[in-house]
Amino acid sequence: MAEPSVSRRAVMMGAGAMAAWAASPARALLAQATEQSRALPAAVEALLGQMSVEEKAGQLTLMAAAWSGGAATALNPAGARSSFDGQLAEVRAGRLTGVFNGNGATMAKRMQSVAMRESRLRIPLLFAADVIHGFRTVFPVPMAEAASFDPDLARRTARAAGAEAAAAGIDWTFAPMVDITRDARWGRSVEGAGEDVLLGRLIAAARVKGFQGEHGLAAPDAVAACAKHFAAYGAVEAGLDYNTVDVSERTLREIYFPPFQSAFDAGAPTVMASFNEISGVPSTANPWLLTDVLRREWGFGGLVVSDYTGDEELIAHGFAVDAREATKLSFMAGVDMSMQSGFYIRHLPGLVAAGEVPVARLNEAVRRVLALKVQLGLFDDPFRRIDPRREKTQVRTARTLALAREAGARSIVMLKNDGGLLPLPRSGKRIALIGPFASGRHDLIGTWNVYGTDAEAVDLETGVRAMVKDASLVSVVEGAGLDGPVAGGIEAAVAAARAADVVVLAVGEHARMSGEAQSRSAIVVPPAQMALAEAVAATGKPMVVLLRNGRALALEGAVLGASAILVTWFLGSQDGPAIADVLFGAVGPSARLPVSFPHATGQEPYHYDHKSTGRPNPPGAPQEYKTHYREFANKALFPFGHGLTYGAIDYADLDLGDAQLTASGAMTVRATIANSGTRAAEEVVQLYVRDLAASVTRPVRELKSFRRVRLAPGERQTVSFTLRRPDLLFIGRELKPTVEPGRFRLWIAPSAEAEGVSGEFSLG
Ligand code: BGC
């Protein structure tokens, strides 16, 4: 990443893109990690020698916890039913490596005690969970948090989530999800950091570091991270979950791989294979992906786990004829551990006996599992994270809840604010709070949260009433249901709007409209809520829209026409207070869209860093025989990087120095950023580059760096960035990182499609 003049750490995290990888110290570090996992403590190596083939297959078998039904059942297909006693029997027999999405320290203690006292070899169990955006304290959904453009915030929330999870007996989280997502129809875009590679890489690394902490994986408050889903799961055709992917190797290397490389670089010891196929080969059985690239090329020495029944699904993909073949294909391609199908415990022993799976491959996979357990400190103390007392006292603390509120406020994106309607005054105005998300403990924490609950989160009405001086001036009306009208709802809403000075309309998607298996064919505010918005807008009262959403939406009608729009996503435990902070100006909005909001669903997949085409439409109205839609230009309605502040920010005085970047040198570029408004602002200044002609066509813009700048009213600052040659690398004709001399255009701008200030430079 181009170097902003600030943080050395940020520079190092971003330096040089995927290209520098092959020669990077990170790769050397990974090779070292591989060596370390090979060099297991002698006792563990000796243990391997004592294990039967079945016990080895057991170490490669992970199941959803069956205690009281297991928390997992709400989030995954039911799968093979198993009772808790049945699972304990498997533990006794050494046929299970661990469980995931279980029910806390009490359950973990029971199971670990059986493993340590009653199994032949006393190998500690591993407890995993989907700790995606918080544990009992719930932080904003990942897409929201990415909007903060603040990797350190992502590190801090992951740290808090990791510590809470570890206090409840969890060793390993299935996070971060680092899939780049460019099609808003895909419901799982909510779990990632959006459409941009640089932002995705920085957030991936930050989350890994946060989960794992700074004191090594054996620390009792550390959890091991798992980068998922490898690879290109976000590229599913038509945004349909689990669907086919057909992308070029260049796109894989340039777009979808880099966040994984950053996650490994940051120390993630595990990775999850994705459900999708790529060009006809399911990832769960793709030797090129899981062995050639991951292990041989990148030197990854950690553990590969399948996704939930990913190996079993090879049959439905039409890739394996039966369970036995699915096991063989997935294991030999490089999936070390099987999640939930039970295929490995059932079929690996037979495959090894028949000589179809070499013992060496079996040992290699088992070593990786044992190495992870060693790293997590489980062989020293299998109960190090299992402490029912800590589980009670170290969750939902004042500190983590304050962090949830801070993260929430820093994730809210202000799309528009006509006439400076926001922030609202805290007194003297009658406020009509209208909409299905105005009140009530529902749809606050969002998808993919196994342990937090809406019941423990604070809703909008509570947040607003606590913020205003006179709560009697706030009226609350539901107006419409989440997915349909409510009787008399619109009439009541219109009456409330008429009686108020300002309307705050909370509309959008409910929590189950995004997340796994929640693809949408129309990414709009549901019709009944749109009808409510139209009726309320017709009163002519000034209107603020608070959008509830787990993806980019195509906004239209009265919602788009509102004077002010705040994107409030699903903000977690402190949803209402965080929104109130921004609504009333206790905190200024500073977040930016990590995904472009399109004009219409039909524009998806849209991403700002698209190619030019041979017939680009010039700025302005669509022209004949140029690249556009009949209805609008091929631009975003609100592009990646867009977000307003309560200040008024101007960009001026681009200084490119001599506008020459030499092969070994650096080029510092500067611009003046001024706040001509009356309120303080925190502006995310973004640096974009376009390679004007190259041997492989390049995107119309690419983000190379960004920086947050605080500006008091009337203040101006010179912001500088340093660009280096590695910032201009791309995947060349030979599918290797390359950089070519030539002309480049550069923007310092407030969004991916804003002009800001721009100029050209050459690379010699
Ligand atoms: C999801 C994974 C998740 C796993 C375990 C799968 O359906 O794709 O992201 O980690 O379930 O819950």
XYZ file of N, CA, C and O in Angstrom, residues 449-595:
588
model
N -24.326 -14.818 14.618
C -23.873 -14.676 15.984
C -24.434 -15.823 16.791
O -25.641 -15.945 16.938
N -23.556 -16.685 17.272
C -24.005 -17.912 17.919
C -24.383 -17.655 19.376
O -25.305 -18.246 19.907
N -23.695 -16.736 20.011
C -23.825 -16.622 21.473
C -24.492 -15.343 21.957
O -25.002 -15.297 23.066
N -24.468 -14.287 21.165
C -25.128 -13.057 21.586
C -26.619 -13.140 21.290
O -27.059 -13.988 20.514
N -27.375 -12.273 21.912
C -28.821 -12.271 21.634
C -29.310 -10.836 21.478
O -28.759 -9.907 22.081
N -30.367 -10.701 20.685
C -31.007 -9.387 20.573
C -31.552 -8.945 21.935
O -31.589 -7.757 22.245
N -31.977 -9.936 22.727
C -32.572 -9.601 24.028
C -31.574 -8.871 24.917
O -31.955 -8.101 25.803
N -30.293 -9.083 24.686
C -29.270 -8.409 25.502
C -28.768 -7.124 24.849
O -27.842 -6.497 25.352
N -29.324 -6.766 23.691
C -28.852 -5.566 22.990
C -29.803 -4.395 23.254
O -30.928 -4.583 23.712
N -29.329 -3.195 22.971
C -30.133 -1.988 23.248
C -30.705 -1.460 21.931
O -29.963 -1.274 20.956
N -32.003 -1.222 21.909
C -32.654 -0.846 20.657
C -32.619 0.665 20.415
O -32.186 1.447 21.267
N -33.106 1.048 19.245
C -33.040 2.451 18.819
C -33.850 3.367 19.736
O -33.371 4.419 20.161
N -35.084 2.972 20.027
C -35.921 3.835 20.863
C -35.229 4.136 22.189
O -35.180 5.282 22.647
N -34.667 3.106 22.805
C -33.978 3.300 24.088
C -32.792 4.247 23.906
O -32.574 5.145 24.730
N -32.044 4.056 22.815
C -30.897 4.916 22.552
C -31.320 6.365 22.359
O -30.697 7.291 22.901
N -32.396 6.572 21.618
C -32.852 7.942 21.328
C -33.398 8.599 22.600
O -33.074 9.747 22.927
N -34.225 7.868 23.334
C -34.811 8.464 24.552
C -33.735 8.850 25.565
O -33.873 9.827 26.286
N -32.674 8.060 25.610
C -31.597 8.382 26.557
C -30.824 9.617 26.107
O -30.187 10.287 26.916
N -30.885 9.942 24.838
C -30.072 11.032 24.300
C -30.793 12.382 24.355
O -30.169 13.427 24.535
N -32.107 12.373 24.180
C -32.818 13.666 24.123
C -33.089 14.201 25.524
O -33.173 13.438 26.490
N -33.223 15.511 25.602
C -33.447 16.131 26.920
C -34.848 15.811 27.445
O -35.041 15.590 28.621
N -35.844 15.805 26.534
C -37.217 15.571 26.974
C -37.805 14.407 26.173
O -38.257 14.593 25.032
N -37.800 13.226 26.778
C -38.209 12.014 26.053
C -39.683 12.062 25.665
O -40.124 11.314 24.790
N -40.470 12.963 26.279
C -41.893 13.008 25.925
C -42.091 13.601 24.524
O -43.173 13.525 23.950
N -41.050 14.193 23.970
C -41.165 14.744 22.616
C -40.940 13.678 21.535
O -40.997 13.979 20.348
N -40.653 12.449 21.975
C -40.405 11.375 20.999
C -41.638 10.475 20.914
O -42.090 9.946 21.926
N -42.196 10.337 19.706
C -43.287 9.370 19.540
C -42.785 8.223 18.674
O -41.950 8.421 17.782
N -43.278 7.039 18.948
C -42.755 5.862 18.253
C -43.909 5.092 17.602
O -44.894 4.773 18.261
N -43.792 4.845 16.305
C -44.837 4.115 15.580
C -44.179 3.079 14.678
O -43.237 3.397 13.943
N -44.695 1.868 14.694
C -44.103 0.805 13.870
C -44.358 1.052 12.374
O -43.470 0.930 11.537
N -45.562 1.362 12.017
C -45.881 1.758 10.638
C -46.010 0.625 9.646
O -46.927 0.597 8.836
N -45.068 -0.289 9.670
C -45.105 -1.442 8.750
C -44.338 -2.571 9.408
O -43.488 -2.333 10.272
N -44.647 -3.791 8.972
C -43.895 -4.934 9.478
C -42.594 -5.078 8.707
O -42.307 -4.311 7.789
N -41.835 -6.095 9.077
C -40.543 -6.302 8.420
C -40.737 -6.679 6.961
O -39.997 -6.256 6.078
N -41.773 -7.451 6.724
C -41.939 -7.992 5.374
C -43.351 -7.799 4.841
O -43.697 -8.336 3.810
N -44.178 -7.062 5.558
C -45.550 -6.861 5.117
C -46.181 -5.724 5.904
O -45.597 -5.238 6.874
N -47.374 -5.284 5.462
C -48.017 -4.162 6.171
C -48.556 -4.582 7.544
O -48.705 -5.771 7.808
N -48.794 -3.613 8.416
C -49.537 -3.906 9.652
C -50.823 -3.085 9.606
O -50.832 -1.973 9.059
N -51.893 -3.625 10.177
C -53.191 -2.953 10.089
C -53.116 -1.563 10.701
O -52.664 -1.404 11.841
N -53.528 -0.576 9.960
C -53.562 0.815 10.449
C -52.188 1.429 10.613
O -52.051 2.565 11.098
N -51.162 0.718 10.207
C -49.779 1.174 10.441
C -49.475 2.490 9.738
O -48.944 3.435 10.349
N -49.812 2.562 8.468
C -49.455 3.758 7.702
C -50.205 4.974 8.232
O -49.625 6.056 8.406
N -51.503 4.794 8.561
C -52.289 5.927 9.077
C -51.652 6.453 10.373
O -51.495 7.665 10.558
N -51.284 5.535 11.250
C -50.692 5.959 12.526
C -49.362 6.669 12.282
O -49.036 7.680 12.935
N -48.599 6.158 11.333
C -47.294 6.758 11.054
C -47.468 8.168 10.492
O -46.748 9.100 10.873
N -48.412 8.312 9.569
C -48.642 9.636 8.963
C -49.098 10.629 10.039
O -48.632 11.778 10.088
N -49.973 10.179 10.920
C -50.438 11.074 11.999
C -49.255 11.490 12.878
O -49.120 12.675 13.243
N -48.390 10.534 13.204
C -47.237 10.858 14.055
C -46.309 11.829 13.337
O -45.781 12.776 13.935
N -46.110 11.597 12.039
C -45.227 12.486 11.268
C -45.798 13.903 11.258
O -45.067 14.886 11.446
N -47.105 13.999 11.040
C -47.729 15.335 10.979
C -47.552 16.088 12.294
O -47.411 17.310 12.306
N -47.598 15.327 13.391
C -47.518 15.981 14.704
C -46.079 16.286 15.112
O -45.830 16.828 16.180
N -45.127 15.902 14.269
C -43.713 16.043 14.658
C -43.023 17.145 13.856
O -43.544 17.633 12.855
N -41.834 17.529 14.319
C -41.007 18.474 13.553
C -40.103 17.737 12.579
O -39.729 18.270 11.549
N -39.713 16.525 12.959
C -38.815 15.761 12.107
C -39.151 14.280 12.233
O -39.537 13.812 13.302
N -39.025 13.588 11.098
C -39.283 12.148 11.090
C -37.955 11.407 11.020
O -37.079 11.757 10.227
N -37.824 10.394 11.868
C -36.676 9.480 11.753
C -37.258 8.129 11.367
O -38.003 7.524 12.131
N -36.968 7.704 10.149
C -37.599 6.512 9.597
C -36.591 5.365 9.564
O -35.594 5.432 8.848
N -36.866 4.331 10.347
C -35.917 3.200 10.452
C -36.457 2.026 9.642
O -37.371 1.323 10.074
N -35.901 1.854 8.446
C -36.390 0.823 7.529
C -35.213 0.033 6.946
O -34.066 0.456 7.030
N -35.544 -1.100 6.325
C -34.491 -1.862 5.648
C -34.711 -3.355 5.735
O -35.841 -3.828 5.673
N -33.601 -4.065 5.882
C -33.651 -5.528 5.890
C -33.649 -6.066 7.313
O -32.945 -5.540 8.166
N -34.400 -7.130 7.520
C -34.274 -7.770 8.833
C -33.063 -8.699 8.804
O -32.470 -8.954 7.743
N -32.714 -9.196 9.988
C -31.424 -9.894 10.124
C -31.327 -11.142 9.261
O -30.244 -11.515 8.821
N -32.444 -11.785 8.996
C -32.387 -13.022 8.212
C -32.409 -12.764 6.702
O -32.517 -13.690 5.907
N -32.342 -11.516 6.300
C -32.278 -11.237 4.857
C -30.840 -11.208 4.356
O -30.593 -11.110 3.158
N -29.881 -11.239 5.274
C -28.490 -11.379 4.862
C -27.897 -12.526 5.676
O -28.515 -13.010 6.612
N -26.700 -12.932 5.289
C -26.084 -14.062 5.967
C -26.137 -15.292 5.078
O -26.485 -15.211 3.890
N -25.788 -16.435 5.665
C -25.680 -17.645 4.849
C -27.029 -18.019 4.240
O -28.064 -17.973 4.902
N -26.999 -18.403 2.993
C -28.173 -18.867 2.256
C -29.251 -17.798 2.122
O -30.413 -18.110 1.903
N -28.881 -16.547 2.257
C -29.868 -15.460 2.173
C -29.595 -14.567 0.960
O -29.502 -13.346 1.069
N -29.433 -15.186 -0.188
C -29.270 -14.393 -1.406
C -30.603 -13.703 -1.717
O -31.664 -14.240 -1.430
N -30.509 -12.512 -2.287
C -31.747 -11.813 -2.681
C -31.683 -11.494 -4.175
O -30.625 -11.109 -4.685
N -32.814 -11.621 -4.841
C -32.833 -11.300 -6.266
C -33.164 -9.824 -6.474
O -33.026 -9.312 -7.586
N -33.627 -9.149 -5.442
C -33.849 -7.697 -5.538
C -33.327 -7.078 -4.244
O -33.881 -7.338 -3.169
N -32.269 -6.302 -4.355
C -31.619 -5.789 -3.142
C -32.218 -4.422 -2.775
O -31.552 -3.393 -2.833
N -33.474 -4.476 -2.404
C -34.224 -3.241 -2.145
C -34.817 -3.267 -0.741
O -34.866 -4.309 -0.097
N -35.259 -2.107 -0.299
C -36.048 -2.037 0.930
C -37.379 -2.733 0.609
O -37.993 -2.455 -0.434
N -37.836 -3.681 1.444
C -39.050 -4.444 1.126
C -40.260 -3.539 0.837
O -40.396 -2.457 1.421
N -41.137 -3.973 -0.079
C -42.227 -3.132 -0.573
C -43.114 -2.514 0.514
O -43.481 -1.337 0.403
N -43.463 -3.273 1.542
C -44.366 -2.712 2.561
C -43.693 -1.543 3.277
O -44.342 -0.551 3.649
N -42.391 -1.638 3.445
C -41.666 -0.535 4.096
C -41.521 0.646 3.137
O -41.520 1.802 3.564
N -41.398 0.353 1.842
C -41.337 1.446 0.875
C -42.664 2.205 0.868
O -42.697 3.436 0.782
N -43.770 1.456 0.975
C -45.087 2.119 0.995
C -45.175 3.047 2.207
O -45.680 4.179 2.121
N -44.666 2.581 3.316
C -44.637 3.413 4.528
C -43.795 4.667 4.282
O -44.211 5.795 4.597
N -42.621 4.473 3.684
C -41.726 5.613 3.435
C -42.396 6.649 2.533
O -42.329 7.861 2.790
N -43.084 6.168 1.490
C -43.739 7.104 0.558
C -44.818 7.907 1.290
O -44.920 9.127 1.134
N -45.599 7.206 2.104
C -46.703 7.890 2.797
C -46.158 8.909 3.789
O -46.669 10.046 3.884
N -45.130 8.556 4.496
C -44.576 9.468 5.497
C -43.910 10.664 4.805
O -44.064 11.818 5.210
N -43.201 10.374 3.705
C -42.524 11.460 2.977
C -43.542 12.455 2.443
O -43.281 13.672 2.378
N -44.734 11.941 2.066
C -45.762 12.818 1.498
C -46.256 13.859 2.500
O -46.882 14.850 2.113
N -45.984 13.671 3.776
C -46.380 14.692 4.766
C -45.509 15.943 4.605
O -45.826 17.001 5.145
N -44.387 15.799 3.908
C -43.503 16.962 3.698
C -42.617 17.276 4.886
O -41.847 18.245 4.855
N -42.699 16.455 5.914
C -41.838 16.713 7.079
C -40.394 16.335 6.744
O -40.162 15.372 5.999
N -39.412 17.063 7.281
C -38.014 16.672 7.048
C -37.804 15.237 7.536
O -38.316 14.877 8.609
N -37.099 14.462 6.735
C -37.013 13.035 7.067
C -35.573 12.521 7.024
O -34.843 12.758 6.077
N -35.221 11.827 8.100
C -33.929 11.132 8.171
C -34.224 9.649 8.012
O -35.063 9.111 8.725
N -33.550 8.988 7.094
C -33.710 7.533 6.977
C -32.542 6.847 7.686
O -31.375 7.197 7.461
N -32.890 5.909 8.552
C -31.871 5.042 9.158
C -32.014 3.685 8.493
O -33.013 3.009 8.668
N -31.033 3.328 7.712
C -31.123 2.072 6.966
C -30.604 0.923 7.793
O -29.489 0.986 8.322
N -31.387 -0.142 7.850
C -30.939 -1.384 8.483
C -30.587 -2.324 7.331
O -31.415 -2.565 6.466
N -29.357 -2.784 7.261
C -28.991 -3.584 6.087
C -27.739 -4.406 6.334
O -26.848 -3.996 7.068
N -27.694 -5.555 5.649
C -26.526 -6.427 5.726
C -25.850 -6.558 4.379
O -25.152 -7.531 4.122
N -26.075 -5.608 3.508
C -25.477 -5.617 2.160
C -25.660 -4.226 1.567
O -26.349 -3.387 2.137
N -25.045 -4.017 0.401
C -25.357 -2.805 -0.350
C -26.800 -2.908 -0.830
O -27.252 -3.984 -1.215
N -27.532 -1.807 -0.792
C -28.914 -1.810 -1.266
C -29.053 -0.849 -2.444
O -28.312 0.137 -2.545
N -30.016 -1.145 -3.316
C -30.368 -0.217 -4.403
C -31.498 0.661 -3.855
O -32.630 0.205 -3.727
N -31.170 1.887 -3.508
C -32.153 2.765 -2.867
C -32.968 3.491 -3.927
O -32.467 3.838 -4.994
N -34.215 3.742 -3.603
C -35.090 4.392 -4.582
C -36.180 5.166 -3.850
O -36.283 5.106 -2.623
N -36.988 5.888 -4.621
C -38.202 6.536 -4.123
C -37.958 7.420 -2.917
O -36.970 8.148 -2.822
N -38.896 7.325 -1.979
C -38.871 8.221 -0.824
C -37.664 7.968 0.077
O -37.214 8.881 0.775
N -37.149 6.756 0.057
C -35.973 6.476 0.893
C -34.773 7.238 0.338
O -34.076 7.966 1.054
N -34.580 7.118 -0.962
C -33.469 7.823 -1.597
C -33.679 9.342 -1.534
O -32.723 10.114 -1.407
N -34.936 9.754 -1.582
C -35.246 11.191 -1.596
C -35.197 11.853 -0.230
O -35.315 13.079 -0.126
N -35.035 11.083 0.833
C -35.011 11.685 2.181
C -33.870 12.695 2.271
O -32.869 12.579 1.561
N -34.028 13.665 3.165
C -32.973 14.683 3.284
C -31.668 14.074 3.768
O -30.596 14.464 3.341
N -31.783 13.135 4.697
C -30.560 12.537 5.258
C -30.716 11.023 5.299
O -31.810 10.510 5.553
N -29.611 10.330 5.032
C -29.617 8.861 5.117
C -28.381 8.413 5.889
O -27.251 8.783 5.538
N -28.620 7.614 6.917
C -27.516 6.970 7.633
C -27.607 5.464 7.408
O -28.676 4.872 7.596
N -26.504 4.865 7.006
C -26.450 3.402 6.885
C -26.070 2.870 8.260
O -24.964 3.129 8.742
N -26.989 2.140 8.887
C -26.719 1.707 10.264
C -26.530 0.186 10.389
O -26.377 -0.307 11.505
N -26.566 -0.549 9.307
C -26.235 -1.973 9.313
C -26.935 -2.706 10.472
O -28.064 -2.399 10.820
N -26.165 -3.613 11.104
C -26.578 -4.253 12.370
C -25.403 -4.018 13.301
O -24.317 -4.551 13.084
N -25.601 -3.212 14.323
C -24.441 -2.711 15.064
C -24.143 -3.482 16.337
O -23.158 -3.201 17.012
N -25.017 -4.437 16.694
C -24.666 -5.298 17.819
C -25.254 -4.851 19.148
O -26.305 -4.205 19.214
N -24.538 -5.174 20.220
C -25.057 -4.992 21.589
C -25.488 -3.567 21.882
O -26.388 -3.317 22.665
N -24.813 -2.601 21.274
C -25.089 -1.195 21.579
C -25.645 -0.484 20.345
O -25.362 0.691 20.106
N -26.445 -1.198 19.600
C -26.977 -0.657 18.346
C -27.668 0.704 18.537
O -27.296 1.693 17.902
N -28.657 0.754 19.414
C -29.432 1.989 19.591
C -28.592 3.156 20.078
O -28.620 4.254 19.486
N -27.810 2.975 21.147
C -26.978 4.089 21.620
C -25.977 4.564 20.568
O -25.722 5.774 20.447
N -25.408 3.636 19.793
C -24.427 4.040 18.772
C -25.111 4.895 17.704
O -24.556 5.909 17.251
N -26.313 4.487 17.313
C -27.030 5.287 16.300
C -27.367 6.660 16.882
O -27.192 7.697 16.225
N -27.835 6.669 18.120
C -28.191 7.949 18.748
C -26.973 8.863 18.841
O -27.078 10.080 18.650
N -25.805 8.289 19.099
C -24.579 9.102 19.167
C -24.377 9.898 17.882
O -24.045 11.079 17.910
N -24.582 9.232 16.761
C -24.340 9.906 15.475
C -25.520 10.799 15.104
O -25.353 11.935 14.643
N -26.727 10.303 15.348
C -27.938 11.062 14.996
C -27.951 12.435 15.671
O -28.327 13.437 15.064
N -27.503 12.472 16.917
C -27.545 13.736 17.661
C -26.169 14.401 17.760
O -26.003 15.380 18.489
N -25.195 13.867 17.070
C -23.914 14.566 16.953
C -22.951 14.403 18.112
O -21.940 15.097 18.165
N -23.249 13.476 19.042
C -22.254 13.231 20.098
C -20.985 12.675 19.463
O -19.874 12.883 19.947
N -21.166 11.923 18.376
C -20.048 11.414 17.583
C -20.335 11.786 16.123
O -21.460 11.596 15.655
N -19.358 12.304 15.433
C -19.563 12.647 14.021
C -19.463 11.403 13.156
O -18.678 10.499 13.456
N -20.255 11.318 12.078
C -20.111 10.166 11.184
C -18.759 10.217 10.492
O -18.342 11.277 10.023
N -18.088 9.075 10.423
C -16.770 9.080 9.777
C -16.537 7.840 8.932
O -15.471 7.669 8.364
N -17.547 6.949 8.852
C -17.338 5.692 8.121
C -17.563 5.893 6.624
O -18.118 6.901 6.197
N -17.112 4.913 5.862
C -17.178 4.966 4.396
C -17.706 3.646 3.875
O -17.432 2.585 4.468
N -18.397 3.684 2.750
C -18.940 2.438 2.207
C -17.815 1.481 1.799
O -16.971 1.842 0.980
N -17.842 0.247 2.324
C -16.862 -0.754 1.870
C -17.379 -1.505 0.641
O -16.693 -2.361 0.106
N -18.625 -1.194 0.256
C -19.233 -1.774 -0.949
C -19.982 -0.658 -1.656
O -20.589 0.201 -1.016
